[in-house]
Amino acid sequence: MKIVLVLTVIVVFCGHVAEGAFGCPEGGQMTDYLRQQVLDFHNNFRTNVGRNEPINYKNNNFTFESGQNMYKVKYNCELEQYSAGPTSQCTWEANNESKAAGAVVIGNYFPQYDDTTPSHTFYNAMRQWLWEYYNERTSNETPTKANGMEGATLLHKYNIEVGCSFRNSCWINENGQPVKKRVAVCSYWRRGTNATNVYEKGVACKTDEDCTTYPAKCEPQWGLCVLKSQPPAYGRLSYRGLNLTGENNQSVALHGMCLFGTNNGDGIPFYVPSAIQQLKCNWNTNAFRAVLDTGNGADGGYIMTERDFPNKKHDKYRLDTVIKAAIEFGMYVIVDWHGIAGQIALYKLQATAYFSYVSERFGMFPHMLYETFNEPYNSTWTPFLKNYHLTMINAIRAFDKKNVIIVSPPMGDYPRNDTPIESPITGHVNIAYTKHFYAASHKLNSQYNPQKYLDAGLPLFVTEYGTTDHTGRTGYDAVEMQKWWDYLDANKISYFNWALENAGEQRHMCSALVNKTAVSDMSLDSKLTTSGRLVKTHYKNQNNGVSC
C-alpha cells in the first residue's frame, strides 16, 4: 500500500446518487446510506477496541488493549471531496487540493468481480486496516510505513471526522496487464502511525467526565464520547487582502477580552468554561485571547511547571480547558504564547513544541487562532524575529493548514526601518500582524498609528489594548479610547481588551473586575471597574454575531 500526505481510505463500490441528507453535494457514487454505513463501521470498531472486544478478519480473532477517550466519528462533506479527487482518477493518492488542506489519504483496490455490496467492501477494508495495525503496532518504524498506518489512522485519538468516496470501475495496470477493479477512499485530518500511542489506553467511558480530549458527552452503551460543539460566529476565518473574512466571504471582525496569565492568581480563576460562556452570553463577545504565561508567577508558568503536566494545575491544562470551552460554546480563541523580550531565543524549542501540540490536537476546529509571541521588545525583525515566527508558522502548518496565525512585529525602541513593512512574511496564507496599544499612552495620531501597515497591504489584528496607560496602573483615557475604537471599526480590525482579572483598580487599573470578584459575579455591573464598564458597554452595543 502507498502512503500519501493526506489520509484517505479507499474502497470501491457500485454507487447510487447521493440523497443529500448529510448535506454533501449530490451526483457522486456515495449515497447517504453508504455514508451512514461508513460512520457505523468506524464507531463499531472504535467500540470494539475501546472495550477490548474481538474483531474477526479472515478467520483471525484479534483484540486491542482497551482504550479511553474513544470519540464517535462524524461525517465531513469537505473530507469527502478530498477523497473524491483521487477516486475520480482511479487512485488513492492524495492530489494537490487534499494535500494543501492537510487531509490524509489511505486506500485499497478491490476486484471488480467481487460480488459484495459497497458497504461490505468498506467493512472488509476497515477490518483489513485494523488487522495490519494490530500486527504492526509495536513496531518502531517511521510514520511512512504503509502496513498498519491505515488502521492507526482509523483509531487516531484526534480523528473525529471522516469523509469517503469510491469508484466502481477502474482499469488498473497489474504486472503489465489491465485489470478492472474498484477503488474506495476515506479521508481524515490526522495521520496515524504504527506506534503504540495512537489512542489512550484505559477504560471506555461511562460518564461525561471520562471524556477529556474534547468537550463531549459519553454514550455509555457504546463506550464512546460524542463531541459537544457549536460553530463560531462566522465559521472558518481567512484573510482576503486586508480583510478578515468569514466562511460566507463576508468581512468580519472579532471582539473580546484577554484572559489574564495562566500563572497569575488574579487570572487563574477565569480559566474555566463558565467564564467563557459568560463572555459570550453576557458580554456579547465572539472571541477571547487565552494567555499561556511562560515565566514566573504565582503558579510557576508553563516553562517552570512543564515537568508537572500530569498535575491539572498546570498552565497547559488551563489553556486546554478554555480551548475546549471555546469549541463547546462557539467562540473563537487566540492561543497566545505570552513571552516577552529575551524569551524569544531562550524558549524557542518549548514554543515550537507547544504550537505543534496545540495545532495537532485542536487545529481541525475553525475556532482556533494562534499568536506566536506576545511582545518582543527591543528585538530586530530581520532576521531574528522573522525567523522565529517562521519556525512557529511551520510548526503550526504541519497540522493546521488554514486557521489564522498572528505574528508580532518588534515593539519598543528599535530601528523604524526594520519592520514587516520592509520584509513581510511570504509563502504563507492567513497571516496577520499584531498591534498593541494603551489609550492613555499611545495616541492614534502618533508613531503608534497603524495606518502604515494597512498602506503597505499588511493585515492588522489588535490582540491586546487597554483603556489606561501602558503600565496598566494609571490614567484612563476614554476619549482617546473611542478614537481608537472608531478607527479600528472603520477598518474592520479585530481587538481584544486587557484584561479579565480580579486584581481591582487599586493594583491594576486595566483590570476589568474589582478585587476578588468570583467567576459567578463577573458579569454584574457592580463588579466591574471603570475600565470594565467602559469595555463591556462597548461590546454590548455591537453586533458580534453571537446569541445565547
Coordinates of C-alpha atoms in Angstrom, one line a residue:
M1 CA 0.0 0.0 0.0
K2 CA 1.1 3.5 -0.7
I3 CA 1.1 6.4 1.8
V4 CA 0.4 10.0 1.0
L5 CA 0.3 13.2 2.9
V6 CA -3.5 13.3 3.0
L7 CA -5.2 10.5 4.9
T8 CA -7.7 8.9 2.7
V9 CA -9.1 5.4 2.9
I10 CA -10.0 3.9 -0.4
V11 CA -12.7 1.4 -1.2
V12 CA -14.5 0.6 -4.5
F13 CA -18.3 0.0 -5.0
C14 CA -21.3 0.3 -7.2
G15 CA -23.0 3.6 -6.3
H16 CA -26.2 5.5 -6.3
V17 CA -27.0 9.2 -6.5
A18 CA -26.4 10.9 -3.2
E19 CA -29.6 11.8 -1.4
G20 CA -28.2 14.9 0.4
A21 CA -29.4 14.4 4.0
F22 CA -25.8 14.6 5.2
G23 CA -25.5 17.9 3.3
C24 CA -22.9 16.6 0.8
P25 CA -23.1 17.5 -2.9
E26 CA -25.2 15.1 -4.9
G27 CA -24.3 13.3 -8.0
G28 CA -21.4 11.1 -6.9
Q29 CA -21.4 7.4 -6.2
M30 CA -21.6 7.9 -2.4
T31 CA -25.1 7.7 -1.0
D32 CA -26.4 8.8 2.4
Y33 CA -26.9 5.1 3.1
L34 CA -23.2 4.4 2.5
R35 CA -22.2 7.5 4.5
Q36 CA -24.1 6.2 7.4
Q37 CA -22.6 2.7 7.0
V38 CA -19.1 4.2 7.0
L39 CA -19.9 6.0 10.3
D40 CA -21.4 2.9 11.8
F41 CA -18.4 0.8 10.9
H42 CA -15.9 3.3 12.2
N43 CA -17.8 3.7 15.5
N44 CA -18.5 0.0 16.0
F45 CA -14.8 -0.7 15.5
R46 CA -13.9 2.0 18.0
T47 CA -16.3 0.4 20.5
N48 CA -14.6 -3.0 19.9
V49 CA -11.2 -1.5 20.5
G50 CA -12.2 0.6 23.5
R51 CA -13.8 -2.4 25.2
N52 CA -11.2 -4.9 24.2
E53 CA -13.8 -6.8 22.2
P54 CA -12.6 -9.3 19.4
I55 CA -12.6 -8.3 15.8
N56 CA -12.5 -11.0 13.1
Y57 CA -10.6 -10.8 9.8
K58 CA -10.1 -13.8 7.6
N59 CA -10.8 -16.2 10.5
N60 CA -8.4 -14.4 12.8
N61 CA -9.8 -13.0 16.0
F62 CA -7.8 -10.2 17.5
T63 CA -8.2 -7.7 20.2
F64 CA -6.6 -4.4 21.2
E65 CA -5.7 -3.1 24.6
S66 CA -8.8 -1.3 25.9
G67 CA -8.9 2.5 25.3
Q68 CA -10.3 5.6 26.9
N69 CA -11.3 8.9 25.2
M70 CA -12.5 7.0 22.2
Y71 CA -14.6 9.5 20.2
K72 CA -17.6 8.9 18.0
V73 CA -16.7 9.9 14.4
K74 CA -18.8 12.4 12.4
Y75 CA -19.2 12.6 8.7
N76 CA -17.5 15.5 6.9
C77 CA -18.5 16.5 3.4
E78 CA -15.3 18.5 2.9
L79 CA -13.3 15.4 3.6
E80 CA -15.5 13.5 1.1
Q81 CA -14.5 16.0 -1.6
Y82 CA -10.8 15.3 -0.8
S83 CA -11.5 11.6 -1.2
A84 CA -13.4 12.1 -4.4
G85 CA -10.5 13.8 -6.2
P86 CA -8.3 10.7 -6.1
T87 CA -11.1 8.2 -6.8
S88 CA -12.1 10.2 -9.9
Q89 CA -8.6 9.4 -11.2
C90 CA -8.9 5.7 -10.1
T91 CA -6.2 6.2 -7.5
W92 CA -5.9 6.6 -3.8
E93 CA -3.1 9.0 -3.8
A94 CA -3.7 12.5 -2.5
N95 CA -4.0 15.2 -5.0
N96 CA -2.7 18.8 -4.6
E97 CA -6.0 20.0 -3.2
S98 CA -6.2 17.4 -0.5
K99 CA -2.5 17.9 0.4
A100 CA -3.0 21.7 0.7
A101 CA -5.9 21.1 3.0
G102 CA -3.9 18.8 5.3
A103 CA -6.1 15.8 4.7
V104 CA -4.7 12.3 5.0
V105 CA -5.3 9.6 2.3
I106 CA -5.1 5.8 2.5
G107 CA -6.7 3.1 0.5
N108 CA -7.1 -0.2 -1.3
Y109 CA -8.2 -1.7 -4.7
F110 CA -10.8 -4.4 -4.8
P111 CA -11.6 -6.9 -7.6
Q112 CA -14.3 -5.9 -9.9
Y113 CA -15.8 -9.4 -9.9
D114 CA -16.2 -9.3 -6.1
D115 CA -20.0 -9.5 -5.6
T116 CA -20.0 -7.9 -2.2
T117 CA -22.1 -4.8 -1.7
P118 CA -20.3 -1.4 -1.5
S119 CA -21.0 -1.2 2.3
H120 CA -19.5 -4.7 2.8
T121 CA -16.4 -3.6 0.8
F122 CA -15.9 -0.7 3.3
Y123 CA -16.4 -3.1 6.1
N124 CA -13.8 -5.5 4.8
A125 CA -11.3 -2.7 4.1
M126 CA -11.6 -1.4 7.7
R127 CA -11.1 -4.9 9.1
Q128 CA -8.0 -5.3 6.9
W129 CA -6.6 -1.9 8.1
L130 CA -7.1 -2.8 11.7
W131 CA -5.6 -6.3 11.2
E132 CA -2.5 -4.7 9.7
Y133 CA -2.2 -2.2 12.5
Y134 CA -2.7 -5.0 15.1
N135 CA 0.3 -6.8 13.6
E136 CA 2.5 -3.7 13.3
R137 CA 1.5 -1.6 16.3
T138 CA 4.6 -2.3 18.4
S139 CA 7.0 -1.6 15.5
N140 CA 9.4 1.4 15.8
E141 CA 9.1 2.1 12.1
T142 CA 8.7 5.6 10.9
P143 CA 5.3 7.1 10.1
T144 CA 5.9 6.5 6.4
K145 CA 5.5 2.7 6.8
A146 CA 2.4 1.5 5.0
N147 CA 1.3 -1.5 6.8
G148 CA -0.6 -0.5 10.0
M149 CA -0.9 3.2 9.1
E150 CA -4.5 2.8 7.8
G151 CA -5.8 1.2 11.0
A152 CA -3.8 3.6 13.2
T153 CA -5.5 6.5 11.4
L154 CA -8.9 5.0 11.8
L155 CA -8.3 4.8 15.6
H156 CA -6.3 8.0 15.9
K157 CA -7.3 9.9 19.1
Y158 CA -7.6 13.2 17.3
N159 CA -9.6 11.9 14.3
I160 CA -13.2 12.6 14.9
E161 CA -14.3 13.2 11.3
V162 CA -14.2 11.2 8.1
G163 CA -15.3 11.6 4.5
C164 CA -15.2 8.8 1.9
S165 CA -15.6 8.2 -1.8
F166 CA -15.4 5.3 -4.3
R167 CA -15.4 4.5 -7.9
N168 CA -16.9 1.3 -9.2
S169 CA -15.0 0.6 -12.4
C170 CA -11.3 1.4 -12.9
W171 CA -8.7 -0.2 -15.1
I172 CA -5.5 -0.8 -13.1
N173 CA -2.2 -2.0 -14.5
E174 CA -1.1 -5.2 -12.7
N175 CA 2.1 -6.9 -14.0
G176 CA 1.7 -5.2 -17.3
Q177 CA -1.9 -6.2 -17.8
P178 CA -5.1 -4.1 -17.4
V179 CA -7.3 -5.3 -14.6
K180 CA -10.8 -3.9 -13.8
K181 CA -11.1 -3.0 -10.1
R182 CA -13.0 -0.8 -7.7
V183 CA -11.3 1.9 -5.6
A184 CA -12.6 3.5 -2.4
V185 CA -11.1 6.3 -0.3
C186 CA -11.7 7.8 3.2
S187 CA -10.0 11.0 4.3
Y188 CA -9.2 12.2 7.8
W189 CA -7.3 15.1 9.3
R190 CA -4.7 13.2 11.3
R191 CA -2.2 10.5 10.2
G192 CA -1.9 7.5 12.4
T193 CA 1.4 5.6 12.7
N194 CA 2.1 2.1 13.8
A195 CA 3.3 3.4 17.1
T196 CA 1.6 2.4 20.4
N197 CA 0.3 5.8 21.3
V198 CA -2.4 6.1 18.6
Y199 CA -5.1 6.1 21.2
E200 CA -5.1 6.4 25.0
K201 CA -5.0 3.1 26.9
G202 CA -7.6 2.8 29.6
V203 CA -11.3 2.1 30.2
A204 CA -14.1 3.1 27.8
C205 CA -16.2 6.0 29.0
K206 CA -19.1 5.5 31.4
T207 CA -19.7 9.2 32.3
D208 CA -19.2 12.5 30.7
E209 CA -16.3 13.2 33.0
D210 CA -14.4 10.3 31.3
C211 CA -14.3 12.3 28.0
T212 CA -11.4 14.8 28.3
T213 CA -9.8 15.2 24.8
Y214 CA -12.6 17.4 23.6
P215 CA -15.9 18.7 25.1
A216 CA -18.2 15.7 25.0
K217 CA -21.0 13.6 26.4
C218 CA -20.4 9.9 26.9
E219 CA -22.7 7.3 25.3
P220 CA -22.0 4.5 27.9
Q221 CA -23.9 1.9 25.8
W222 CA -21.1 2.2 23.2
G223 CA -18.3 3.5 25.4
L224 CA -17.8 6.4 23.0
C225 CA -17.5 10.1 23.6
V226 CA -19.8 12.4 21.5
L227 CA -18.4 15.8 20.7
K228 CA -20.3 18.8 22.0
S229 CA -19.6 21.8 19.8
Q230 CA -21.1 25.0 18.4
P231 CA -19.8 26.7 15.3
P232 CA -18.2 30.1 15.9
A233 CA -20.0 33.2 14.7
Y234 CA -18.5 33.4 11.2
G235 CA -17.3 29.8 10.6
R236 CA -13.7 29.3 9.5
L237 CA -11.8 32.5 9.0
S238 CA -9.3 33.6 6.4
Y239 CA -7.7 36.7 5.1
R240 CA -8.5 38.3 1.7
G241 CA -6.1 41.1 1.4
L242 CA -6.6 43.3 4.5
N243 CA -10.0 41.8 5.4
L244 CA -10.6 39.1 7.9
T245 CA -13.3 37.0 6.1
G246 CA -15.9 34.6 7.3
E247 CA -16.8 31.3 5.5
N248 CA -19.5 33.1 3.5
N249 CA -16.9 35.6 2.2
Q250 CA -18.2 38.5 4.4
S251 CA -15.7 40.9 6.0
V252 CA -15.8 40.4 9.8
A253 CA -14.0 41.4 13.0
L254 CA -13.5 39.7 16.3
H255 CA -14.0 41.5 19.6
G256 CA -13.3 40.1 23.1
M257 CA -11.3 40.0 26.3
C258 CA -7.8 38.9 27.0
L259 CA -7.7 36.4 29.9
F260 CA -5.0 37.2 32.4
G261 CA -2.0 35.0 32.7
T262 CA -2.3 31.3 33.3
N263 CA 0.2 31.6 36.2
N264 CA -1.2 34.6 38.0
G265 CA -3.7 34.3 40.9
D266 CA -5.8 37.3 39.6
G267 CA -6.4 35.5 36.3
I268 CA -6.3 31.8 37.1
P269 CA -10.0 31.6 38.4
F270 CA -11.3 32.6 34.9
Y271 CA -9.7 29.7 33.0
V272 CA -12.9 27.7 33.4
P273 CA -15.8 27.0 31.0
S274 CA -18.4 29.1 32.9
A275 CA -16.2 32.3 32.4
I276 CA -16.0 31.6 28.6
Q277 CA -19.8 31.1 28.4
Q278 CA -20.4 34.4 30.2
L279 CA -18.1 36.3 27.9
K280 CA -20.3 35.1 25.0
C281 CA -23.7 35.4 26.6
N282 CA -23.4 38.3 29.0
W283 CA -20.5 40.4 27.5
N284 CA -21.6 39.8 23.8
T285 CA -18.1 38.9 22.7
N286 CA -17.4 36.4 19.9
A287 CA -13.8 35.6 20.9
F288 CA -11.2 35.7 23.7
R289 CA -7.5 35.6 24.0
A290 CA -6.0 32.7 26.1
V291 CA -2.7 33.7 27.5
L292 CA -0.1 31.0 28.1
D293 CA 2.4 32.5 30.5
T294 CA 5.9 31.2 30.0
G295 CA 7.8 32.5 33.1
N296 CA 7.5 33.1 36.8
G297 CA 4.2 33.7 38.5
A298 CA 2.0 32.7 41.4
D299 CA 1.8 29.2 40.0
G300 CA 5.1 28.9 38.2
G301 CA 4.3 29.3 34.5
Y302 CA 4.4 26.9 31.5
I303 CA 8.2 26.6 31.3
M304 CA 8.7 26.1 35.0
T305 CA 5.9 23.6 35.5
E306 CA 6.2 21.7 32.3
R307 CA 7.5 18.7 34.1
D308 CA 4.3 18.7 36.2
F309 CA 2.0 18.4 33.2
P310 CA 0.0 15.5 34.8
N311 CA -0.9 17.9 37.6
K312 CA -4.2 19.6 36.5
K313 CA -3.0 22.9 37.9
H314 CA -0.5 23.1 35.0
D315 CA -0.7 26.1 32.7
K316 CA -1.1 23.8 29.7
Y317 CA -4.1 22.2 31.3
R318 CA -5.7 25.6 31.9
L319 CA -5.3 26.6 28.3
D320 CA -6.7 23.2 27.1
T321 CA -9.7 23.8 29.3
V322 CA -10.7 27.2 27.8
I323 CA -9.9 26.0 24.2
K324 CA -12.4 23.1 24.8
A325 CA -14.9 25.7 26.2
A326 CA -14.5 27.8 23.1
I327 CA -15.3 24.7 20.9
E328 CA -18.3 23.8 23.1
F329 CA -19.8 27.3 23.3
G330 CA -19.0 28.5 19.7
M331 CA -16.3 31.1 20.5
Y332 CA -13.1 31.9 18.7
V333 CA -9.9 31.6 20.8
I334 CA -6.5 33.1 20.2
V335 CA -3.8 30.9 21.7
D336 CA -1.1 33.3 22.8
W337 CA 2.4 32.4 23.6
H338 CA 2.8 35.1 26.2
G339 CA 6.5 35.7 26.1
I340 CA 8.4 38.9 26.4
A341 CA 11.7 40.4 25.4
G342 CA 14.7 37.9 25.9
Q343 CA 12.5 34.8 26.0
I344 CA 12.3 34.6 22.2
A345 CA 15.5 32.7 21.8
L346 CA 15.5 31.2 25.3
Y347 CA 12.3 29.3 24.9
K348 CA 12.1 28.8 21.2
L349 CA 12.2 25.0 21.4
Q350 CA 9.5 24.9 24.0
A351 CA 7.3 27.3 21.9
T352 CA 7.8 25.1 18.9
A353 CA 6.8 22.0 20.8
Y354 CA 3.7 23.7 22.3
F355 CA 2.4 25.0 18.9
S356 CA 2.9 21.6 17.4
Y357 CA 0.9 20.1 20.3
V358 CA -2.0 22.5 20.3
S359 CA -2.3 22.6 16.5
E360 CA -2.3 18.8 16.2
R361 CA -4.9 18.5 18.9
F362 CA -7.2 21.4 18.1
G363 CA -6.2 22.7 14.6
M364 CA -9.1 21.0 12.8
F365 CA -11.6 23.3 14.6
P366 CA -12.5 26.6 13.0
H367 CA -12.5 28.2 16.4
M368 CA -8.7 28.4 16.6
L369 CA -6.3 31.3 16.0
Y370 CA -2.6 31.5 17.0
E371 CA -0.4 34.3 18.3
T372 CA 3.2 33.2 18.1
F373 CA 4.7 35.7 20.5
N374 CA 3.3 38.4 22.8
E375 CA 5.6 41.5 22.9
P376 CA 9.1 41.2 21.5
Y377 CA 10.6 44.4 23.0
N378 CA 13.9 45.7 21.6
S379 CA 14.1 42.9 19.0
T380 CA 15.2 43.2 15.4
W381 CA 12.7 42.0 12.8
T382 CA 15.2 40.6 10.3
P383 CA 16.5 38.0 10.6
F384 CA 15.9 37.3 14.3
L385 CA 12.2 37.8 15.0
K386 CA 11.1 37.0 11.5
N387 CA 12.9 33.6 11.6
Y388 CA 11.3 32.9 14.9
H389 CA 7.8 33.5 13.6
L390 CA 8.5 31.3 10.5
T391 CA 9.6 28.5 12.8
M392 CA 6.3 28.7 14.7
I393 CA 4.3 29.1 11.5
N394 CA 5.9 25.9 10.1
A395 CA 5.2 24.0 13.3
I396 CA 1.5 25.0 13.2
R397 CA 1.1 24.4 9.5
A398 CA 2.3 20.9 9.8
F399 CA -1.1 20.2 11.4
D400 CA -3.3 23.2 10.7
K401 CA -3.2 24.4 7.1
K402 CA -5.9 27.0 7.4
N403 CA -6.5 28.9 10.6
V404 CA -5.2 32.4 11.1
I405 CA -1.8 33.0 12.6
I406 CA -0.9 36.3 14.1
V407 CA 2.7 37.4 14.4
S408 CA 4.2 40.3 16.4
P409 CA 6.5 43.0 14.9
P410 CA 9.2 44.5 17.1
M411 CA 8.0 46.7 19.9
G412 CA 9.8 49.3 21.9
D413 CA 13.0 51.1 20.9
Y414 CA 14.1 49.5 17.6
P415 CA 15.1 50.9 14.1
R416 CA 11.9 52.1 12.5
N417 CA 13.1 50.8 9.1
D418 CA 13.3 47.2 10.5
T419 CA 9.7 46.1 10.3
P420 CA 7.5 43.7 8.4
I421 CA 6.7 46.5 6.1
E422 CA 10.2 46.3 4.6
S423 CA 10.3 42.5 4.8
P424 CA 6.9 40.8 5.2
I425 CA 6.4 37.1 5.7
T426 CA 5.8 35.4 2.3
G427 CA 4.9 32.0 1.2
H428 CA 2.1 31.5 3.8
V429 CA -1.6 32.4 3.8
N430 CA -3.8 33.8 6.6
I431 CA -1.0 35.7 8.4
A432 CA -1.8 38.9 10.2
Y433 CA 0.4 41.3 12.2
T434 CA -0.5 42.2 15.8
K435 CA -0.7 45.7 17.2
H436 CA -0.8 46.5 21.0
F437 CA -1.8 49.9 22.3
Y438 CA -2.9 51.6 25.6
A439 CA -5.1 54.6 25.0
A440 CA -3.6 56.9 27.7
S441 CA 0.0 56.3 26.4
H442 CA -0.4 55.6 22.7
K443 CA -2.2 58.3 20.7
L444 CA -3.7 57.3 17.5
N445 CA -2.1 60.1 15.5
S446 CA 1.4 59.4 16.8
Q447 CA 4.2 57.0 16.0
Y448 CA 1.8 54.2 17.1
N449 CA -0.6 54.9 14.2
P450 CA -1.1 51.6 12.4
Q451 CA -2.1 53.0 9.1
K452 CA 1.3 52.5 7.6
Y453 CA 0.8 48.7 7.9
L454 CA -2.5 48.9 6.0
D455 CA -1.0 51.2 3.4
A456 CA 1.7 48.5 2.8
G457 CA -1.0 45.9 2.3
L458 CA -0.4 44.1 5.6
P459 CA -3.5 43.0 7.7
L460 CA -3.6 44.1 11.3
F461 CA -5.0 42.4 14.3
V462 CA -5.1 44.1 17.8
T463 CA -4.6 41.2 20.1
E464 CA -4.2 43.5 23.1
Y465 CA -5.3 47.0 24.0
G466 CA -6.0 48.9 27.2
T467 CA -8.1 51.9 28.3
T468 CA -5.3 53.1 30.6
D469 CA -1.6 53.9 30.2
H470 CA 0.8 51.2 29.1
T471 CA 1.7 50.1 32.6
G472 CA -1.9 49.3 33.3
R473 CA -1.7 51.1 36.6
T474 CA -2.6 54.8 35.9
G475 CA -4.8 57.0 33.9
Y476 CA -7.9 56.2 31.9
D477 CA -8.4 58.0 28.6
A478 CA -12.0 57.3 27.4
V479 CA -11.8 60.0 24.7
E480 CA -8.7 58.5 23.1
M481 CA -10.1 55.0 23.5
Q482 CA -13.2 56.0 21.5
K483 CA -10.9 57.3 18.7
W484 CA -9.2 54.0 18.6
W485 CA -12.4 52.0 18.5
D486 CA -13.8 54.2 15.7
Y487 CA -10.6 53.8 13.7
L488 CA -10.5 50.0 14.2
D489 CA -14.2 49.5 13.4
A490 CA -13.9 51.6 10.3
N491 CA -11.1 49.4 9.1
K492 CA -12.7 46.1 10.3
I493 CA -9.7 45.4 12.6
S494 CA -10.3 42.9 15.4
Y495 CA -9.4 43.9 19.0
F496 CA -9.1 42.4 22.5
N497 CA -9.1 44.2 25.8
W498 CA -6.5 43.6 28.6
A499 CA -7.7 42.1 30.9
L500 CA -10.2 39.8 32.5
E501 CA -8.7 39.7 36.0
N502 CA -9.9 40.4 39.5
A503 CA -7.0 42.5 40.8
G504 CA -9.1 45.6 41.1
E505 CA -8.3 49.2 40.3
Q506 CA -6.0 49.6 43.3
R507 CA -3.4 47.3 41.8
H508 CA -4.3 47.2 38.1
M509 CA -6.4 50.0 36.6
C510 CA -6.7 47.9 33.4
S511 CA -8.4 45.1 35.4
A512 CA -11.9 44.6 34.2
L513 CA -13.1 43.4 37.6
V514 CA -13.0 44.7 41.1
N515 CA -10.8 42.9 43.7
K516 CA -11.6 39.2 44.3
T517 CA -14.6 39.1 42.0
A518 CA -15.8 35.5 41.7
V519 CA -16.4 33.9 38.3
S520 CA -20.1 33.7 39.1
D521 CA -20.2 37.5 39.5
M522 CA -18.0 38.6 36.6
S523 CA -21.0 39.9 34.5
L524 CA -22.5 42.0 37.3
D525 CA -22.1 45.7 36.6
S526 CA -21.4 46.2 40.3
K527 CA -18.3 44.1 40.0
L528 CA -16.8 46.0 37.1
T529 CA -14.1 48.6 37.3
T530 CA -14.2 51.8 35.3
S531 CA -12.3 50.1 32.5
G532 CA -14.6 47.0 32.7
R533 CA -17.8 49.1 32.5
L534 CA -16.4 51.0 29.5
V535 CA -15.4 47.9 27.6
K536 CA -18.4 45.8 28.4
T537 CA -20.8 48.6 27.4
H538 CA -18.9 49.0 24.1
Y539 CA -19.2 45.3 23.3
K540 CA -22.8 45.0 24.4
N541 CA -23.7 47.7 21.8
Q542 CA -22.0 45.7 18.9
N543 CA -23.4 43.1 16.6
N544 CA -20.8 40.3 17.1
G545 CA -22.8 37.5 15.6
V546 CA -23.5 35.7 18.9
S547 CA -26.6 34.8 20.8
C548 CA -27.4 32.5 23.8

